Tab-separated table of C-alpha atoms in Angstrom:
chain	number	residue	atom	x	y	z
A	1	UNK	CA	72.583	70.946	106.654
A	2	UNK	CA	73.346	69.512	103.244
A	3	UNK	CA	76.821	70.706	102.238
A	4	UNK	CA	78.724	70.295	98.980
A	5	UNK	CA	82.495	70.749	99.163
A	6	UNK	CA	84.446	71.490	95.987
A	7	UNK	CA	88.219	71.213	95.628
A	8	UNK	CA	90.554	70.679	92.704
A	9	UNK	CA	92.527	67.438	92.584
A	10	UNK	CA	92.803	64.203	94.574
A	11	UNK	CA	96.413	63.402	93.722
A	12	UNK	CA	97.938	65.173	96.737
A	13	UNK	CA	97.207	66.143	100.351
A	14	UNK	CA	97.783	69.867	100.738
A	15	UNK	CA	96.428	72.139	103.441
A	16	UNK	CA	93.095	72.676	101.695
A	17	UNK	CA	92.622	68.902	101.376
A	18	UNK	CA	93.280	68.358	105.086
A	19	UNK	CA	90.828	71.140	105.935
A	20	UNK	CA	88.085	69.676	103.727
A	21	UNK	CA	88.726	66.162	105.047
A	22	UNK	CA	88.575	67.224	108.690
A	23	UNK	CA	85.567	69.551	108.392
A	24	UNK	CA	83.550	67.203	106.173
A	25	UNK	CA	84.314	64.244	108.475
A	26	UNK	CA	83.172	66.194	111.533
A	27	UNK	CA	79.970	67.241	109.763
A	28	UNK	CA	79.237	63.625	108.797
A	29	UNK	CA	79.742	62.546	112.417
A	30	UNK	CA	77.198	65.173	113.474
A	31	UNK	CA	74.660	63.745	111.031
A	32	UNK	CA	74.830	66.346	108.264
A	33	UNK	CA	74.458	65.332	104.607
A	34	UNK	CA	77.834	65.911	102.943
A	35	UNK	CA	79.416	65.249	99.575
A	36	UNK	CA	82.863	66.280	98.309
A	37	UNK	CA	83.239	67.070	94.598
A	38	UNK	CA	86.854	66.717	93.474
A	39	UNK	CA	88.939	66.108	90.378
A	40	UNK	CA	89.950	62.472	89.852
A	41	UNK	CA	90.859	60.019	92.580
A	42	UNK	CA	93.959	59.526	94.698
A	43	UNK	CA	95.267	59.951	98.257
A	44	UNK	CA	92.617	62.553	99.073
A	45	UNK	CA	89.634	60.433	98.042
A	46	UNK	CA	91.202	57.462	99.839
A	47	UNK	CA	91.202	59.481	103.059
A	48	UNK	CA	87.632	60.640	102.459
A	49	UNK	CA	86.554	57.009	102.049
A	50	UNK	CA	88.423	56.025	105.215
A	51	UNK	CA	86.444	58.693	107.084
A	52	UNK	CA	83.151	57.600	105.469
A	53	UNK	CA	82.735	60.896	103.613
A	54	UNK	CA	80.865	60.521	100.282
A	55	UNK	CA	82.613	61.998	97.260
A	56	UNK	CA	81.975	62.548	93.560
A	57	UNK	CA	84.917	62.381	91.143
A	58	UNK	CA	84.918	65.080	88.435
A	59	UNK	CA	86.586	64.064	85.177
A	60	UNK	CA	87.204	67.616	83.877
A	61	UNK	CA	88.463	69.311	87.056
A	62	UNK	CA	92.212	69.864	86.573
A	63	UNK	CA	94.741	71.955	88.498
A	64	UNK	CA	96.358	74.093	85.735
A	65	UNK	CA	94.405	76.821	83.940
A	66	UNK	CA	92.858	75.159	80.879
A	67	UNK	CA	89.949	77.041	79.237
A	68	UNK	CA	88.609	73.947	77.466
A	69	UNK	CA	88.704	71.707	80.555
A	70	UNK	CA	87.513	74.511	82.834
A	71	UNK	CA	84.385	75.185	80.771
A	72	UNK	CA	83.609	71.467	80.763
A	73	UNK	CA	84.247	71.295	84.515
A	74	UNK	CA	81.740	74.098	85.171
A	75	UNK	CA	79.082	72.237	83.200
A	76	UNK	CA	79.891	68.887	84.806
A	77	UNK	CA	79.861	70.337	88.319
A	78	UNK	CA	76.674	72.348	87.716
A	79	UNK	CA	74.778	69.179	86.819
A	80	UNK	CA	76.252	67.285	89.780
A	81	UNK	CA	75.165	70.075	92.142
A	82	UNK	CA	71.672	70.141	90.640
A	83	UNK	CA	71.448	66.415	91.341
A	84	UNK	CA	72.675	66.786	94.947
A	85	UNK	CA	70.792	70.037	95.768
A	86	UNK	CA	72.905	71.180	98.735
A	87	UNK	CA	72.005	74.032	101.076
A	88	UNK	CA	75.452	75.523	100.447
A	89	UNK	CA	78.432	75.009	98.125
A	90	UNK	CA	81.722	75.382	100.035
A	91	UNK	CA	84.641	75.811	97.612
A	92	UNK	CA	88.359	75.485	98.373
A	93	UNK	CA	91.613	76.455	96.584
A	94	UNK	CA	91.822	79.127	93.885
A	95	UNK	CA	90.940	77.053	90.832
A	96	UNK	CA	88.100	75.085	92.449
A	97	UNK	CA	86.964	78.281	94.144
A	98	UNK	CA	86.387	79.907	90.780
A	99	UNK	CA	84.809	76.890	89.066
A	100	UNK	CA	82.765	75.963	92.137
A	101	UNK	CA	81.302	79.441	92.594
A	102	UNK	CA	80.414	79.759	88.911
A	103	UNK	CA	78.778	76.320	88.896
A	104	UNK	CA	76.965	77.035	92.160
A	105	UNK	CA	75.536	80.254	90.791
A	106	UNK	CA	74.411	78.525	87.599
A	107	UNK	CA	72.607	76.027	89.813
A	108	UNK	CA	71.186	78.959	91.855
A	109	UNK	CA	72.774	77.739	95.083
A	110	UNK	CA	74.423	79.724	97.918
A	111	UNK	CA	78.216	79.609	97.563
A	112	UNK	CA	81.137	80.257	99.860
A	113	UNK	CA	84.855	80.352	99.075
A	114	UNK	CA	87.668	79.558	101.506
A	115	UNK	CA	90.936	81.089	100.316
A	116	UNK	CA	93.761	78.905	101.627
A	117	UNK	CA	96.235	81.628	100.659
A	118	UNK	CA	95.643	83.877	97.648
A	119	UNK	CA	97.144	82.969	94.283
A	120	UNK	CA	98.029	86.641	93.782
A	121	UNK	CA	100.019	87.104	96.982
A	122	UNK	CA	103.584	88.424	96.754
A	123	UNK	CA	106.052	85.739	95.731
A	124	UNK	CA	103.631	83.571	93.728
A	125	UNK	CA	105.035	84.423	90.300
A	126	UNK	CA	103.770	85.281	86.832
A	127	UNK	CA	100.256	83.879	87.244
A	128	UNK	CA	99.472	86.254	90.135
A	129	UNK	CA	98.036	89.095	88.036
A	130	UNK	CA	95.768	86.761	86.090
A	131	UNK	CA	94.374	85.178	89.259
A	132	UNK	CA	93.903	88.617	90.813
A	133	UNK	CA	91.772	89.776	87.863
A	134	UNK	CA	89.721	86.577	87.798
A	135	UNK	CA	89.145	86.599	91.572
A	136	UNK	CA	87.977	90.227	91.375
A	137	UNK	CA	85.469	89.379	88.628
A	138	UNK	CA	84.089	86.334	90.459
A	139	UNK	CA	83.891	88.103	93.839
A	140	UNK	CA	81.910	90.998	92.324
A	141	UNK	CA	78.958	88.628	92.010
A	142	UNK	CA	78.882	88.469	95.820
A	143	UNK	CA	79.262	85.632	98.276
A	144	UNK	CA	81.174	85.172	101.516
A	145	UNK	CA	84.928	84.588	101.391
A	146	UNK	CA	86.671	82.941	104.345
A	147	UNK	CA	90.349	83.859	104.705
A	148	UNK	CA	92.580	81.605	106.788
A	149	UNK	CA	94.762	84.567	107.789
A	150	UNK	CA	94.062	88.210	108.573
A	151	UNK	CA	96.895	89.103	106.201
A	152	UNK	CA	94.904	87.500	103.378
A	153	UNK	CA	91.777	89.444	104.311
A	154	UNK	CA	93.720	92.691	104.285
A	155	UNK	CA	95.365	91.795	100.959
A	156	UNK	CA	91.957	91.207	99.347
A	157	UNK	CA	90.771	94.598	100.609
A	158	UNK	CA	93.941	96.392	99.487
A	159	UNK	CA	93.770	94.820	96.017
A	160	UNK	CA	90.018	95.578	95.849
A	161	UNK	CA	89.347	91.913	95.116
A	162	UNK	CA	86.325	91.832	97.432
A	163	UNK	CA	84.350	94.150	99.679
A	164	UNK	CA	85.266	94.139	103.387
A	165	UNK	CA	81.763	92.913	104.283
A	166	UNK	CA	82.304	89.795	102.134
A	167	UNK	CA	85.445	88.762	104.006
A	168	UNK	CA	85.828	86.900	107.295
A	169	UNK	CA	88.973	85.476	108.907
A	170	UNK	CA	88.996	82.008	110.477
A	171	UNK	CA	92.453	80.701	111.314
A	172	UNK	CA	93.158	77.036	110.652
A	173	UNK	CA	92.590	74.749	113.618
A	174	UNK	CA	93.924	71.244	114.166
A	175	UNK	CA	92.665	68.210	116.108
A	176	UNK	CA	94.769	67.421	119.173
A	177	UNK	CA	97.021	64.362	119.505
A	178	UNK	CA	99.050	63.047	122.455
A	179	UNK	CA	102.528	63.312	120.891
A	180	UNK	CA	104.733	65.938	122.559
A	181	UNK	CA	108.247	67.131	121.853
A	182	UNK	CA	110.934	67.718	124.481
A	183	UNK	CA	112.823	70.474	122.644
A	184	UNK	CA	115.390	71.093	125.367
A	185	UNK	CA	116.971	67.621	125.224
A	186	UNK	CA	119.802	66.202	123.129
A	187	UNK	CA	121.417	67.403	119.911
A	188	UNK	CA	118.882	69.794	118.377
A	189	UNK	CA	116.996	68.319	115.458
A	190	UNK	CA	115.361	70.843	113.141
A	191	UNK	CA	112.285	69.634	111.281
A	192	UNK	CA	110.620	71.260	108.289
A	193	UNK	CA	107.325	69.958	106.921
A	194	UNK	CA	107.225	71.533	103.484
A	195	UNK	CA	106.885	70.536	99.851
A	196	UNK	CA	110.035	70.624	97.740
A	197	UNK	CA	108.722	73.239	95.334
A	198	UNK	CA	108.875	76.952	94.567
A	199	UNK	CA	106.515	77.988	97.370
A	200	UNK	CA	108.977	76.852	100.037
A	201	UNK	CA	112.379	78.520	100.255
A	202	UNK	CA	114.696	75.618	101.055
A	203	UNK	CA	117.703	77.382	99.465
A	204	UNK	CA	117.536	80.173	102.052
A	205	UNK	CA	117.250	77.624	104.883
A	206	UNK	CA	120.206	75.617	103.562
A	207	UNK	CA	122.419	78.689	103.112
A	208	UNK	CA	121.569	79.812	106.640
A	209	UNK	CA	122.445	76.400	108.068
A	210	UNK	CA	125.748	76.482	106.197
A	211	UNK	CA	126.598	79.644	108.141
A	212	UNK	CA	126.151	77.820	111.461
A	213	UNK	CA	127.898	74.554	110.612
A	214	UNK	CA	129.884	74.891	113.833
A	215	UNK	CA	126.731	74.286	115.883
A	216	UNK	CA	125.326	70.798	116.562
A	217	UNK	CA	122.188	70.319	114.469
A	218	UNK	CA	120.505	67.944	112.049
A	219	UNK	CA	117.706	68.744	109.611
A	220	UNK	CA	114.791	66.427	108.805
A	221	UNK	CA	112.794	67.400	105.700
A	222	UNK	CA	109.278	65.989	105.365
A	223	UNK	CA	107.567	66.512	102.020
A	224	UNK	CA	107.782	65.497	98.389
A	225	UNK	CA	108.216	67.586	95.288
A	226	UNK	CA	109.928	68.062	91.970
A	227	UNK	CA	113.020	69.910	93.260
A	228	UNK	CA	114.498	67.207	95.489
A	229	UNK	CA	117.593	66.589	93.346
A	230	UNK	CA	118.175	70.324	92.959
A	231	UNK	CA	118.023	70.863	96.719
A	232	UNK	CA	120.241	67.854	97.393
A	233	UNK	CA	122.775	69.310	94.981
A	234	UNK	CA	122.721	72.653	96.783
A	235	UNK	CA	123.172	70.955	100.167
A	236	UNK	CA	126.121	68.990	98.772
A	237	UNK	CA	127.676	72.181	97.396
A	238	UNK	CA	127.271	73.879	100.797
A	239	UNK	CA	128.833	70.915	102.605
A	240	UNK	CA	125.786	70.084	104.731
A	241	UNK	CA	124.167	67.181	102.847
A	242	UNK	CA	125.358	64.637	105.423
A	243	UNK	CA	123.355	66.479	108.110
A	244	UNK	CA	120.079	66.542	106.162
A	245	UNK	CA	117.593	63.698	105.696
A	246	UNK	CA	114.960	63.869	102.943
A	247	UNK	CA	111.987	61.774	104.077
A	248	UNK	CA	109.623	62.496	101.185
A	249	UNK	CA	105.848	62.454	101.570
A	250	UNK	CA	104.618	61.154	104.938
A	251	UNK	CA	100.981	60.550	105.841
A	252	UNK	CA	101.752	61.095	109.534
A	253	UNK	CA	104.210	63.851	110.458
A	254	UNK	CA	103.656	63.654	114.216
A	255	UNK	CA	106.567	61.247	114.913
A	256	UNK	CA	108.967	63.661	113.201
A	257	UNK	CA	107.669	66.657	115.132
A	258	UNK	CA	107.782	64.847	118.480
A	259	UNK	CA	111.493	63.999	117.986
A	260	UNK	CA	112.441	67.558	117.036
A	261	UNK	CA	113.758	70.544	118.955
A	262	UNK	CA	112.887	73.289	116.445
A	263	UNK	CA	110.358	73.697	113.632
A	264	UNK	CA	111.352	75.769	110.595
A	265	UNK	CA	109.127	76.890	107.726
A	266	UNK	CA	111.066	79.125	105.358
A	267	UNK	CA	108.793	80.165	102.502
A	268	UNK	CA	108.347	82.490	99.553
A	269	UNK	CA	104.605	82.803	100.175
A	270	UNK	CA	101.977	81.323	102.500
A	271	UNK	CA	98.371	81.552	103.591
A	272	UNK	CA	98.198	80.318	107.176
A	273	UNK	CA	100.390	77.198	107.319
A	274	UNK	CA	98.824	74.217	109.046
A	275	UNK	CA	102.278	72.733	109.614
A	276	UNK	CA	103.164	75.563	112.002
A	277	UNK	CA	100.031	74.836	114.043
A	278	UNK	CA	100.965	71.129	114.086
A	279	UNK	CA	104.393	72.072	115.455
A	280	UNK	CA	102.875	74.315	118.132
A	281	UNK	CA	100.459	71.551	119.099
A	282	UNK	CA	103.475	69.280	119.646
A	283	UNK	CA	105.207	71.909	121.787
A	284	UNK	CA	107.909	73.139	119.418
A	285	UNK	CA	109.400	76.611	118.971
A	286	UNK	CA	108.912	77.814	115.397
A	287	UNK	CA	110.993	79.859	112.972
A	288	UNK	CA	108.873	81.096	110.056
A	289	UNK	CA	109.207	83.485	107.144
A	290	UNK	CA	107.207	86.689	107.516
A	291	UNK	CA	105.031	86.036	104.461
A	292	UNK	CA	101.244	85.934	104.244
A	293	UNK	CA	99.749	84.902	107.565
A	294	UNK	CA	102.717	82.867	108.825
A	295	UNK	CA	103.605	85.257	111.624
A	296	UNK	CA	99.996	85.295	112.886
A	297	UNK	CA	100.523	81.843	114.382
A	298	UNK	CA	103.432	82.820	116.604
A	299	UNK	CA	104.058	85.345	119.363
A	300	UNK	CA	107.348	86.976	118.415
A	301	UNK	CA	110.122	86.069	120.826
A	302	UNK	CA	107.796	83.973	122.995
A	303	UNK	CA	106.710	80.998	120.856
A	304	UNK	CA	109.214	81.528	118.050
A	305	UNK	CA	110.573	84.046	115.567
A	306	UNK	CA	109.648	85.395	112.143
A	307	UNK	CA	112.260	86.445	109.589
A	308	UNK	CA	112.075	88.497	106.371
A	309	UNK	CA	111.553	86.536	103.156
A	310	UNK	CA	114.829	85.373	101.635
A	311	UNK	CA	117.016	86.786	104.443
A	312	UNK	CA	119.771	84.196	104.936
A	313	UNK	CA	121.522	86.119	107.719
A	314	UNK	CA	118.303	86.547	109.715
A	315	UNK	CA	117.480	82.837	109.461
A	316	UNK	CA	121.006	81.929	110.574
A	317	UNK	CA	120.910	84.369	113.496
A	318	UNK	CA	117.514	83.287	114.842
A	319	UNK	CA	118.183	79.582	114.361
A	320	UNK	CA	121.509	80.013	116.108
A	321	UNK	CA	119.811	81.761	119.013
A	322	UNK	CA	117.323	78.907	119.424
A	323	UNK	CA	119.947	76.189	119.006
A	324	UNK	CA	122.263	77.764	121.579
A	325	UNK	CA	119.785	77.618	124.474
A	326	UNK	CA	117.939	74.539	125.672
A	327	UNK	CA	116.141	76.784	128.174
A	328	UNK	CA	114.846	79.017	125.368
A	329	UNK	CA	113.671	76.021	123.365
A	330	UNK	CA	111.857	74.638	126.396
A	331	UNK	CA	110.119	77.909	127.294
A	332	UNK	CA	109.157	78.610	123.682
A	333	UNK	CA	107.825	75.089	123.254
A	334	UNK	CA	105.659	75.393	126.364
A	335	UNK	CA	104.330	78.772	125.224
A	336	UNK	CA	103.625	77.391	121.748
A	337	UNK	CA	101.555	74.551	123.185
A	338	UNK	CA	99.588	76.991	125.346
A	339	UNK	CA	98.900	79.198	122.320
A	340	UNK	CA	97.656	76.210	120.325
A	341	UNK	CA	95.237	75.279	123.121
A	342	UNK	CA	93.925	78.846	123.322
A	343	UNK	CA	93.740	79.822	119.643
A	344	UNK	CA	94.078	76.968	117.171
A	345	UNK	CA	92.082	73.909	118.220
A	346	UNK	CA	89.917	72.150	115.668
A	347	UNK	CA	86.790	72.526	117.802
A	348	UNK	CA	87.131	76.315	117.829
A	349	UNK	CA	87.709	76.525	114.071
A	350	UNK	CA	84.896	74.063	113.335
A	351	UNK	CA	82.368	76.022	115.405
A	352	UNK	CA	83.256	79.271	113.618
A	353	UNK	CA	83.069	77.566	110.217
A	354	UNK	CA	79.633	76.070	110.907
A	355	UNK	CA	78.381	79.492	112.019
A	356	UNK	CA	79.472	81.021	108.709
A	357	UNK	CA	77.750	78.217	106.788
A	358	UNK	CA	74.536	78.780	108.738
A	359	UNK	CA	74.671	82.542	108.132
A	360	UNK	CA	75.175	82.098	104.375
A	361	UNK	CA	72.253	79.659	104.183
A	362	UNK	CA	70.013	81.963	106.256
A	363	UNK	CA	70.658	84.898	103.903
A	364	UNK	CA	69.272	82.882	100.980
A	365	UNK	CA	66.002	81.970	102.694
């Protein structure tokens, strides 16, 4: 197969970037002809180069909505696709999904969109309605849409964004690594791998931890973002700053997960968080917000717990329950690892993804 991947910007490494990197790298290793089309250069293109994945930098592809730049990006990408002539155009993230599908259709190429969480899901904010309308218009032209969570597939059906026959669910899968946690030992360390921005609900996590200050815990935060000083100020106000470490952006989160006893991902909205799968792979119990597809990763009460969005008391209660019992942490961690091996390996996800690609290509022949 000759596959073109399209995603928005190279200046960060979000879940969609990791997905594109891993899938494109695996395809290259199998001998397929691959090229990634992406805005600018940065950490993402550096990782593509390290994995010997060819890429093409787009000068007009930008993250925010910008009619002038977006029109130019469609034209620029259309010509680049005509030059490459792929069998399929695989687009990722909302903005690149729209531009990539429009450019692919102009070039008369089969297109596919992977929605790594919808931009119109509850909790996103004021731009949700606009993205919902645009996604509905683009999806009407047809094409397969891969959702990374069943909740996202159901949301698209409920909102009439796409027809049920256009939508398929493939949960994120992760390559395995040897690092393992021993969650039942020592003073419990909580780890959260999450950007310091509006998508993640650090204030609710902090307020919950302030309610259980009497328990022995520390919190390690992995992730960068614009709200670091704001969150540090809140932690100081709550009297828990001395128990929290802000590590910023880390290219390898496995050492943090392997030292931890509990994984927490408290969010305002999600697709299907890769960080939860990483925690399960390491053998950690997980506490997640019941938003988007987050709860699809866990088995309630067996591998972790889900809590309502923004519910401080629920977060405090469930964290307290996990922190109080080394036996519970151990059993949940073992069950989480078993669930990863059964449901969320990279090989399983990769095989399903290739099958979808092959089906889309076959329909055009």
